[in-house]
Tab-separated table of C-alpha atoms in Angstrom:
chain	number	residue	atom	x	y	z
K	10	UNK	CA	67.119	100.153	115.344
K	11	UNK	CA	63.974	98.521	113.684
K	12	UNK	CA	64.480	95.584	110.894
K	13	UNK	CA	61.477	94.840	108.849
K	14	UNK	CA	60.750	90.993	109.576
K	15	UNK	CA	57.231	88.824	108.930
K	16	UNK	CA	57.100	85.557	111.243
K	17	UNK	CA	55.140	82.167	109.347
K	18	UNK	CA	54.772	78.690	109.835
K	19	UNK	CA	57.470	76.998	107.785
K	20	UNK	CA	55.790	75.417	104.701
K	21	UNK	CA	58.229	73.421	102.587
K	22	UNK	CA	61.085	72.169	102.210
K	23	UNK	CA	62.986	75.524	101.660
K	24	UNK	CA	61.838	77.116	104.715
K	25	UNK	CA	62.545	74.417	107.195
K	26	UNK	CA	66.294	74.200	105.140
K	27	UNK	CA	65.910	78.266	106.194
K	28	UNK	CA	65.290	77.180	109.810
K	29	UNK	CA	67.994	74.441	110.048
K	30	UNK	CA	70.462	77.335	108.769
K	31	UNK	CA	69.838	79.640	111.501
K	32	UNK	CA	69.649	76.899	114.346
K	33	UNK	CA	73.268	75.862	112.872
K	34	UNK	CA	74.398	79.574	112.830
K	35	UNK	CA	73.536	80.069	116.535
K	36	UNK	CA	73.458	76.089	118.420
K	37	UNK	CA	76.178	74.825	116.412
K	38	UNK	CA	78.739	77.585	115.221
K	39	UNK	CA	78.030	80.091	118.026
K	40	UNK	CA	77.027	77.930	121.078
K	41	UNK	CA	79.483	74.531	119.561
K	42	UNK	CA	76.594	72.466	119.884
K	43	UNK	CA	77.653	68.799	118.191
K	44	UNK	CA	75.617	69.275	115.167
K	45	UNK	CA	74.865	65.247	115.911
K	46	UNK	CA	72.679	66.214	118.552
K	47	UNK	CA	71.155	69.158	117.391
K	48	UNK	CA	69.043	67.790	114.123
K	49	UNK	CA	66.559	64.762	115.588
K	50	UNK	CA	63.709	62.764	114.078
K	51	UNK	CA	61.629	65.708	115.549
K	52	UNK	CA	63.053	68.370	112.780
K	53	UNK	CA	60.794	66.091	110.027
K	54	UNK	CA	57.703	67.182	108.373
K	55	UNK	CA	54.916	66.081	109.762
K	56	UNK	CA	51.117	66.197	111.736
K	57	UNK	CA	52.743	66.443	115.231
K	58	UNK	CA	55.591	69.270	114.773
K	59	UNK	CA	55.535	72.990	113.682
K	60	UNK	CA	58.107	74.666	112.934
K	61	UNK	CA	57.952	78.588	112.496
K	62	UNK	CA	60.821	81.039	110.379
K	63	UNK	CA	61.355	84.614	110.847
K	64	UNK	CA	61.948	86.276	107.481
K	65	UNK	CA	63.320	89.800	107.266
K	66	UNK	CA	62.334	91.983	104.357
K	67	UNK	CA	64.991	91.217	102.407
K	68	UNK	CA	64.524	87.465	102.252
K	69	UNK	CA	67.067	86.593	104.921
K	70	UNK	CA	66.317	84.014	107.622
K	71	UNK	CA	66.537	86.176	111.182
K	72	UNK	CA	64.953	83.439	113.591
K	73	UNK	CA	63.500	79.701	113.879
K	74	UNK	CA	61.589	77.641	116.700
K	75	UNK	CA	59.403	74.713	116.611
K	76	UNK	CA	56.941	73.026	118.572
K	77	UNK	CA	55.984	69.755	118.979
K	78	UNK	CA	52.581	68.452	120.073
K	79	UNK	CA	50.790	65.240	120.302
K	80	UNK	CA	52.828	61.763	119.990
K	81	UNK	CA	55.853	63.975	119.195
K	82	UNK	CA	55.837	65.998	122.902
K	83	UNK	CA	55.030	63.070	125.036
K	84	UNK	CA	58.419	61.978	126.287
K	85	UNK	CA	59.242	66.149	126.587
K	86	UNK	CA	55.406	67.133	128.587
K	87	UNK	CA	55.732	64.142	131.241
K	88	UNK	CA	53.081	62.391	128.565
K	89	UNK	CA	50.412	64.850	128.999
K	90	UNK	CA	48.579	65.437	124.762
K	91	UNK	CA	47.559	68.548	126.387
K	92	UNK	CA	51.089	70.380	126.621
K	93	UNK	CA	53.360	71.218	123.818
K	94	UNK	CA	57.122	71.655	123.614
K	95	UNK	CA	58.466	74.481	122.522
K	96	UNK	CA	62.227	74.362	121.445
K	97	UNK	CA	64.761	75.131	119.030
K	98	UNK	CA	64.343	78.705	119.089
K	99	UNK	CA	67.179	80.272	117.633
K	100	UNK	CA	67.648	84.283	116.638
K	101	UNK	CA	70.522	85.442	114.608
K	102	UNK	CA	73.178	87.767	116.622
K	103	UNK	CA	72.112	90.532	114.461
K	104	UNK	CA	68.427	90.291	114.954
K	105	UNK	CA	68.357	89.541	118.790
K	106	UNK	CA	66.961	92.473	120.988
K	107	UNK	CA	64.776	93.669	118.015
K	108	UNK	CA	61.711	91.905	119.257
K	109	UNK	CA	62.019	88.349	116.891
K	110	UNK	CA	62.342	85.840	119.564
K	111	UNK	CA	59.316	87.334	121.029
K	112	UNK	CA	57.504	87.300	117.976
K	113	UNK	CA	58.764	83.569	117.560
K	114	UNK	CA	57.593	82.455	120.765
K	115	UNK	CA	53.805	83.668	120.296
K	116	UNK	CA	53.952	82.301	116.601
K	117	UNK	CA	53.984	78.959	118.043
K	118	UNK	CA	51.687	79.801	121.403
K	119	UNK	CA	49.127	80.273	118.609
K	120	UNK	CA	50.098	77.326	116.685
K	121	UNK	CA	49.082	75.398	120.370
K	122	UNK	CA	46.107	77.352	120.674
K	123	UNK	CA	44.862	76.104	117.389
K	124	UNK	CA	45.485	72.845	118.122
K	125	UNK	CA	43.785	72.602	121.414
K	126	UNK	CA	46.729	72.529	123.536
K	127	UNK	CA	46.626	73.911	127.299
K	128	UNK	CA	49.856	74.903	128.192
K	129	UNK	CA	53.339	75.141	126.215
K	130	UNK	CA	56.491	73.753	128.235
K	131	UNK	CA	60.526	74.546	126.983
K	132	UNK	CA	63.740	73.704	128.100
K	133	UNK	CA	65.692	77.251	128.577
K	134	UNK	CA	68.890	77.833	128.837
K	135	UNK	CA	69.784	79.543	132.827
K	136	UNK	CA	70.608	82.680	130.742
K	137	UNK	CA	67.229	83.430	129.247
K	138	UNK	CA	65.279	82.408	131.829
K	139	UNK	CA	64.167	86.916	132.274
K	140	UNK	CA	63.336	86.590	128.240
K	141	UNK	CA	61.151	83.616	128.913
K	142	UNK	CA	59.453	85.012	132.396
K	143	UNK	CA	58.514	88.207	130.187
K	144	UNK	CA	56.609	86.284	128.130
K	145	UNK	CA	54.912	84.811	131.230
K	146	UNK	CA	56.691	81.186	131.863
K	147	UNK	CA	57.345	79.901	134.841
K	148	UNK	CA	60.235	77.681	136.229
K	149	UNK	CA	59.930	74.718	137.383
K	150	UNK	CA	61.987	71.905	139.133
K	151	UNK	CA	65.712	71.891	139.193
K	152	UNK	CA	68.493	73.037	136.777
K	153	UNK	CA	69.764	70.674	134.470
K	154	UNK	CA	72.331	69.534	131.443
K	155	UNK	CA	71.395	69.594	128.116
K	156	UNK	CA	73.961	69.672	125.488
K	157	UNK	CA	76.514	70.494	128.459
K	158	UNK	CA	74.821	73.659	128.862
K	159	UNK	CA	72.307	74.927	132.450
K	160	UNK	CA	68.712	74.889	131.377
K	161	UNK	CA	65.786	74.607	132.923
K	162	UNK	CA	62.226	73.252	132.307
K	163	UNK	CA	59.625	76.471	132.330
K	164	UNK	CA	55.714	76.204	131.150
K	165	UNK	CA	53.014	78.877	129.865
K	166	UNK	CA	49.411	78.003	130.462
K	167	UNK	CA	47.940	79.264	127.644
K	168	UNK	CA	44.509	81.882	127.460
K	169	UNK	CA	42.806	82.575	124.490
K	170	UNK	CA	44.051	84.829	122.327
C-alpha cells in the first residue's frame, strides 16, 4: 500500500495542535501514557525545539517528532550543545510500516544538521530498537523506565547530507 504524505517543520500554532493530536492518539490512548507526563515545557514554541508533522494528502495528521537542541537538550545529551534529542515520535496505526517514521526521523536529522549539531541521541522504546538501528543508531548503556515502559538511550553521529 502507498499513502501520499509530505513531512515539514511544524510552523504555527495549528500544526503543533496537529502534532499534540497524534502523540495523544498513539502515547496516551494507545500506549495509556498519563497525558500529565506526556505534554512538558519542551512541547512550547521556541529557538531551542523543532517539532516536525507528517501530513497525508488529504490533510490528515499521519506522524509527529521533535527535537530539541541547545539549552533545551542539555539535561537529555549528558550537557553536551553539540547533541540533540530526538523524541516524541509518534506514527498513527494506520500509517506505520509505510515509510513515515523514517521520513520523520531524517526530517529532524536535517533540522540538527542545520543547526550545527554532531550527533542526535533518543530514548527508544526496547521494541523499536531494529527501526532505530536501520536508520543507523546505536545503543548505548543499560535499559531503563520511562513512563513504565523498557527504553533505551541510542545516538546517530550525524554526516553531511
Amino acid at each position: 500500500m502507498t499513502v501520499e504524505y509530505s513531512v515539514r517543520v511544524a510552523a504555527g500554532d495549528a500544526d503543533r495542535e496537529m502534532c499534540f493530536a497524534v502523540r495523544k492518539d498513539v502515547f496516551v490512548a494507545e500506549q495509556q501514557v498519563p497525558e500529565d507526563i506526556e505534554y512538558d515545557a519542551f512541547d512550547a514554541q521556541d529557538a531551542d525545539t523543532i517539532h516536525v508533522l507528517a501530513v497525508g494528502a488529504d490533510g490528515v495528521a499521519l506522524g509527529t517528532g521533535r527535537l530539541l537542541h541547545g539549552a533545551s537538550a542539555l539535561g537529555k545529551t549528558g550537557g553536551d550543545l553539540t547533541v540533540g534529542s530526538l523524541g516524541r515520535l509518534a506514527v498513527r496505526g494506520a500509517a506505520r510500516g509505510l515509510g513515515v517514521g523514517a521520513a520523520l526521523v531524517r526530517a529532524l536529522e536535517d533540522a540538527a544538521r542545520r543547526r550545527g549539531l554532531a550527533a542526535v541521541d533518543l530514548h527508544a522504546q526496547t521494541h523499536a530498537r531494529g527501526f532505530y538501528e536501520r536508520l543507523g543508531y546505536e545503543a548505548y548503556g543499560t535499559e531503563f523506565l520511562d513512563a513504565g515502559m523498557p527504553h533505551l538511550a541510542m545516538r546517530r553521529v550525524l554526516t553531511a547530507s
